[in-house]
mmCIF file with all atom_site columns, C-alpha atoms in Angstrom:
data_model
loop_
_atom_site.group_PDB
_atom_site.id
_atom_site.type_symbol
_atom_site.label_atom_id
_atom_site.label_alt_id
_atom_site.label_comp_id
_atom_site.label_asym_id
_atom_site.label_entity_id
_atom_site.label_seq_id
_atom_site.pdbx_PDB_ins_code
_atom_site.Cartn_x
_atom_site.Cartn_y
_atom_site.Cartn_z
_atom_site.occupancy
_atom_site.B_iso_or_equiv
_atom_site.pdbx_formal_charge
_atom_site.auth_seq_id
_atom_site.auth_comp_id
_atom_site.auth_asym_id
_atom_site.auth_atom_id
_atom_site.pdbx_PDB_model_num
ATOM 1  C CA . MET A 1 1  ? -44.356 -26.745 7.999  1.00 84.00 ? 1  MET A CA 1
ATOM 2  C CA . GLU A 1 2  ? -42.634 -30.197 7.993  1.00 94.00 ? 2  GLU A CA 1
ATOM 3  C CA . GLN A 1 3  ? -41.536 -31.711 11.254 1.00 97.00 ? 3  GLN A CA 1
ATOM 4  C CA . VAL A 1 4  ? -38.721 -30.009 12.791 1.00 98.00 ? 4  VAL A CA 1
ATOM 5  C CA . THR A 1 5  ? -35.833 -32.097 14.464 1.00 98.00 ? 5  THR A CA 1
ATOM 6  C CA . ILE A 1 6  ? -33.748 -30.768 16.964 1.00 98.00 ? 6  ILE A CA 1
ATOM 7  C CA . PHE A 1 7  ? -30.589 -32.452 17.854 1.00 98.00 ? 7  PHE A CA 1
ATOM 8  C CA . GLY A 1 8  ? -29.282 -31.037 20.992 1.00 97.00 ? 8  GLY A CA 1
ATOM 9  C CA . ARG A 1 9  ? -28.439 -31.713 24.839 1.00 96.00 ? 9  ARG A CA 1
ATOM 10 C CA . ALA A 1 10 ? -30.234 -31.103 28.103 1.00 92.00 ? 10 ALA A CA 1
ATOM 11 C CA . SER A 1 11 ? -27.464 -28.712 29.347 1.00 94.00 ? 11 SER A CA 1
ATOM 12 C CA . CYS A 1 12 ? -27.960 -26.294 26.156 1.00 96.00 ? 12 CYS A CA 1
ATOM 13 C CA . GLY A 1 13 ? -30.140 -23.081 26.530 1.00 97.00 ? 13 GLY A CA 1
ATOM 14 C CA . PHE A 1 14 ? -30.311 -22.780 23.025 1.00 98.00 ? 14 PHE A CA 1
ATOM 15 C CA . CYS A 1 15 ? -31.553 -26.131 22.557 1.00 98.00 ? 15 CYS A CA 1
ATOM 16 C CA . MET A 1 16 ? -34.121 -25.271 24.977 1.00 97.00 ? 16 MET A CA 1
ATOM 17 C CA . ARG A 1 17 ? -35.162 -22.205 23.289 1.00 97.00 ? 17 ARG A CA 1
ATOM 18 C CA . ALA A 1 18 ? -35.527 -23.990 20.005 1.00 98.00 ? 18 ALA A CA 1
ATOM 19 C CA . ARG A 1 19 ? -37.997 -26.307 21.614 1.00 97.00 ? 19 ARG A CA 1
ATOM 20 C CA . GLN A 1 20 ? -40.029 -23.479 22.876 1.00 97.00 ? 20 GLN A CA 1
ATOM 21 C CA . LEU A 1 21 ? -40.069 -21.592 19.719 1.00 96.00 ? 21 LEU A CA 1
ATOM 22 C CA . CYS A 1 22 ? -41.818 -25.198 18.089 1.00 97.00 ? 22 CYS A CA 1
ATOM 23 C CA . GLU A 1 23 ? -44.184 -25.245 20.870 1.00 96.00 ? 23 GLU A CA 1
ATOM 24 C CA . ILE A 1 24 ? -45.076 -21.350 20.888 1.00 94.00 ? 24 ILE A CA 1
ATOM 25 C CA . ASN A 1 25 ? -45.675 -21.631 17.229 1.00 94.00 ? 25 ASN A CA 1
ATOM 26 C CA . ASP A 1 26 ? -47.455 -25.104 17.156 1.00 95.00 ? 26 ASP A CA 1
ATOM 27 C CA . LEU A 1 27 ? -44.897 -26.730 14.999 1.00 96.00 ? 27 LEU A CA 1
ATOM 28 C CA . PRO A 1 28 ? -44.341 -30.410 15.060 1.00 98.00 ? 28 PRO A CA 1
ATOM 29 C CA . TYR A 1 29 ? -40.987 -31.159 16.350 1.00 98.00 ? 29 TYR A CA 1
ATOM 30 C CA . ARG A 1 30 ? -38.907 -33.976 17.664 1.00 98.00 ? 30 ARG A CA 1
ATOM 31 C CA . TYR A 1 31 ? -36.131 -33.454 20.128 1.00 98.00 ? 31 TYR A CA 1
ATOM 32 C CA . VAL A 1 32 ? -33.389 -35.596 20.014 1.00 98.00 ? 32 VAL A CA 1
ATOM 33 C CA . ASP A 1 33 ? -30.853 -35.685 23.062 1.00 97.00 ? 33 ASP A CA 1
ATOM 34 C CA . MET A 1 34 ? -27.743 -36.409 21.758 1.00 97.00 ? 34 MET A CA 1
ATOM 35 C CA . VAL A 1 35 ? -26.156 -37.876 25.018 1.00 96.00 ? 35 VAL A CA 1
ATOM 36 C CA . GLU A 1 36 ? -29.225 -39.894 25.452 1.00 97.00 ? 36 GLU A CA 1
ATOM 37 C CA . GLU A 1 37 ? -28.982 -41.245 21.951 1.00 97.00 ? 37 GLU A CA 1
ATOM 38 C CA . GLY A 1 38 ? -25.163 -41.614 21.714 1.00 97.00 ? 38 GLY A CA 1
ATOM 39 C CA . ILE A 1 39 ? -24.916 -39.130 18.763 1.00 96.00 ? 39 ILE A CA 1
ATOM 40 C CA . SER A 1 40 ? -21.569 -37.088 18.757 1.00 95.00 ? 40 SER A CA 1
ATOM 41 C CA . LYS A 1 41 ? -21.139 -33.869 16.762 1.00 93.00 ? 41 LYS A CA 1
ATOM 42 C CA . GLU A 1 42 ? -18.827 -35.956 14.251 1.00 95.00 ? 42 GLU A CA 1
ATOM 43 C CA . ASP A 1 43 ? -21.911 -38.251 13.613 1.00 96.00 ? 43 ASP A CA 1
ATOM 44 C CA . LEU A 1 44 ? -23.856 -34.976 12.535 1.00 94.00 ? 44 LEU A CA 1
ATOM 45 C CA . SER A 1 45 ? -21.405 -33.832 10.552 1.00 95.00 ? 45 SER A CA 1
ATOM 46 C CA . LYS A 1 46 ? -21.097 -36.910 8.399  1.00 95.00 ? 46 LYS A CA 1
ATOM 47 C CA . THR A 1 47 ? -24.932 -36.574 8.240  1.00 90.00 ? 47 THR A CA 1
ATOM 48 C CA . ILE A 1 48 ? -24.772 -32.804 7.190  1.00 93.00 ? 48 ILE A CA 1
ATOM 49 C CA . GLY A 1 49 ? -21.764 -32.860 5.295  1.00 94.00 ? 49 GLY A CA 1
ATOM 50 C CA . LYS A 1 50 ? -19.857 -29.898 6.961  1.00 93.00 ? 50 LYS A CA 1
ATOM 51 C CA . PRO A 1 51 ? -18.298 -29.808 10.556 1.00 95.00 ? 51 PRO A CA 1
ATOM 52 C CA . VAL A 1 52 ? -20.715 -29.189 13.488 1.00 93.00 ? 52 VAL A CA 1
ATOM 53 C CA . HIS A 1 53 ? -18.988 -27.332 16.506 1.00 94.00 ? 53 HIS A CA 1
ATOM 54 C CA . THR A 1 54 ? -22.288 -26.394 18.261 1.00 94.00 ? 54 THR A CA 1
ATOM 55 C CA . VAL A 1 55 ? -26.051 -27.430 19.492 1.00 96.00 ? 55 VAL A CA 1
ATOM 56 C CA . PRO A 1 56 ? -28.397 -27.441 18.659 1.00 98.00 ? 56 PRO A CA 1
ATOM 57 C CA . GLN A 1 57 ? -28.471 -28.435 15.151 1.00 98.00 ? 57 GLN A CA 1
ATOM 58 C CA . ILE A 1 58 ? -32.122 -28.163 13.493 1.00 98.00 ? 58 ILE A CA 1
ATOM 59 C CA . PHE A 1 59 ? -33.526 -29.639 10.377 1.00 97.00 ? 59 PHE A CA 1
ATOM 60 C CA . VAL A 1 60 ? -37.019 -28.989 9.011  1.00 97.00 ? 60 VAL A CA 1
ATOM 61 C CA . GLY A 1 61 ? -37.812 -32.261 7.086  1.00 96.00 ? 61 GLY A CA 1
ATOM 62 C CA . GLN A 1 62 ? -34.777 -33.267 5.523  1.00 94.00 ? 62 GLN A CA 1
ATOM 63 C CA . GLU A 1 63 ? -33.505 -29.612 5.497  1.00 95.00 ? 63 GLU A CA 1
ATOM 64 C CA . HIS A 1 64 ? -30.584 -28.703 7.810  1.00 96.00 ? 64 HIS A CA 1
ATOM 65 C CA . VAL A 1 65 ? -31.491 -24.908 8.878  1.00 97.00 ? 65 VAL A CA 1
ATOM 66 C CA . GLY A 1 66 ? -28.358 -24.532 11.343 1.00 96.00 ? 66 GLY A CA 1
ATOM 67 C CA . GLY A 1 67 ? -28.245 -23.504 14.813 1.00 97.00 ? 67 GLY A CA 1
ATOM 68 C CA . PHE A 1 68 ? -30.845 -21.772 16.940 1.00 97.00 ? 68 PHE A CA 1
ATOM 69 C CA . ASP A 1 69 ? -30.311 -18.110 15.227 1.00 96.00 ? 69 ASP A CA 1
ATOM 70 C CA . HIS A 1 70 ? -30.558 -19.766 11.785 1.00 96.00 ? 70 HIS A CA 1
ATOM 71 C CA . PHE A 1 71 ? -33.832 -21.411 12.925 1.00 97.00 ? 71 PHE A CA 1
ATOM 72 C CA . SER A 1 72 ? -35.205 -18.297 14.391 1.00 96.00 ? 72 SER A CA 1
ATOM 73 C CA . GLU A 1 73 ? -34.505 -16.540 10.945 1.00 96.00 ? 73 GLU A CA 1
ATOM 74 C CA . TYR A 1 74 ? -36.056 -19.273 9.335  1.00 96.00 ? 74 TYR A CA 1
ATOM 75 C CA . LEU A 1 75 ? -39.104 -19.094 10.869 1.00 95.00 ? 75 LEU A CA 1
ATOM 76 C CA . ALA A 1 76 ? -39.387 -15.389 10.519 1.00 93.00 ? 76 ALA A CA 1
ATOM 77 C CA . ARG A 1 77 ? -39.078 -15.967 6.770  1.00 92.00 ? 77 ARG A CA 1
ATOM 78 C CA . ALA A 1 78 ? -41.798 -18.339 6.518  1.00 88.00 ? 78 ALA A CA 1
ATOM 79 C CA . GLY A 1 79 ? -44.065 -15.893 8.399  1.00 83.00 ? 79 GLY A CA 1
ATOM 80 C CA . THR A 1 80 ? -44.117 -17.519 11.611 1.00 75.00 ? 80 THR A CA 1
ATOM 81 C CA . THR A 1 81 ? -45.642 -14.886 14.111 1.00 55.00 ? 81 THR A CA 1
ATOM 82 C CA . ALA A 1 82 ? -44.306 -15.840 17.359 1.00 58.00 ? 82 ALA A CA 1
ATOM 83 C CA . SER A 1 83 ? -40.311 -15.959 17.612 1.00 47.00 ? 83 SER A CA 1
#
């Protein structure tokens, strides 16, 4: 699987769970702390092409998957065992 990029915040439980899913499934990932990097939801909205209201926002390679629930479903469809 291509590298997973997780845009999130340290205080976000779903962001932490997304990171854990990557670690459990031995997936290469990069976590981007939006506060530390100065990235706003509006910035992500411009990249994704639609409004962003929640975090995390997760990409697999260049493909925007969505939030934690969408990512979990994506992994299930991809045949990843631990979710």
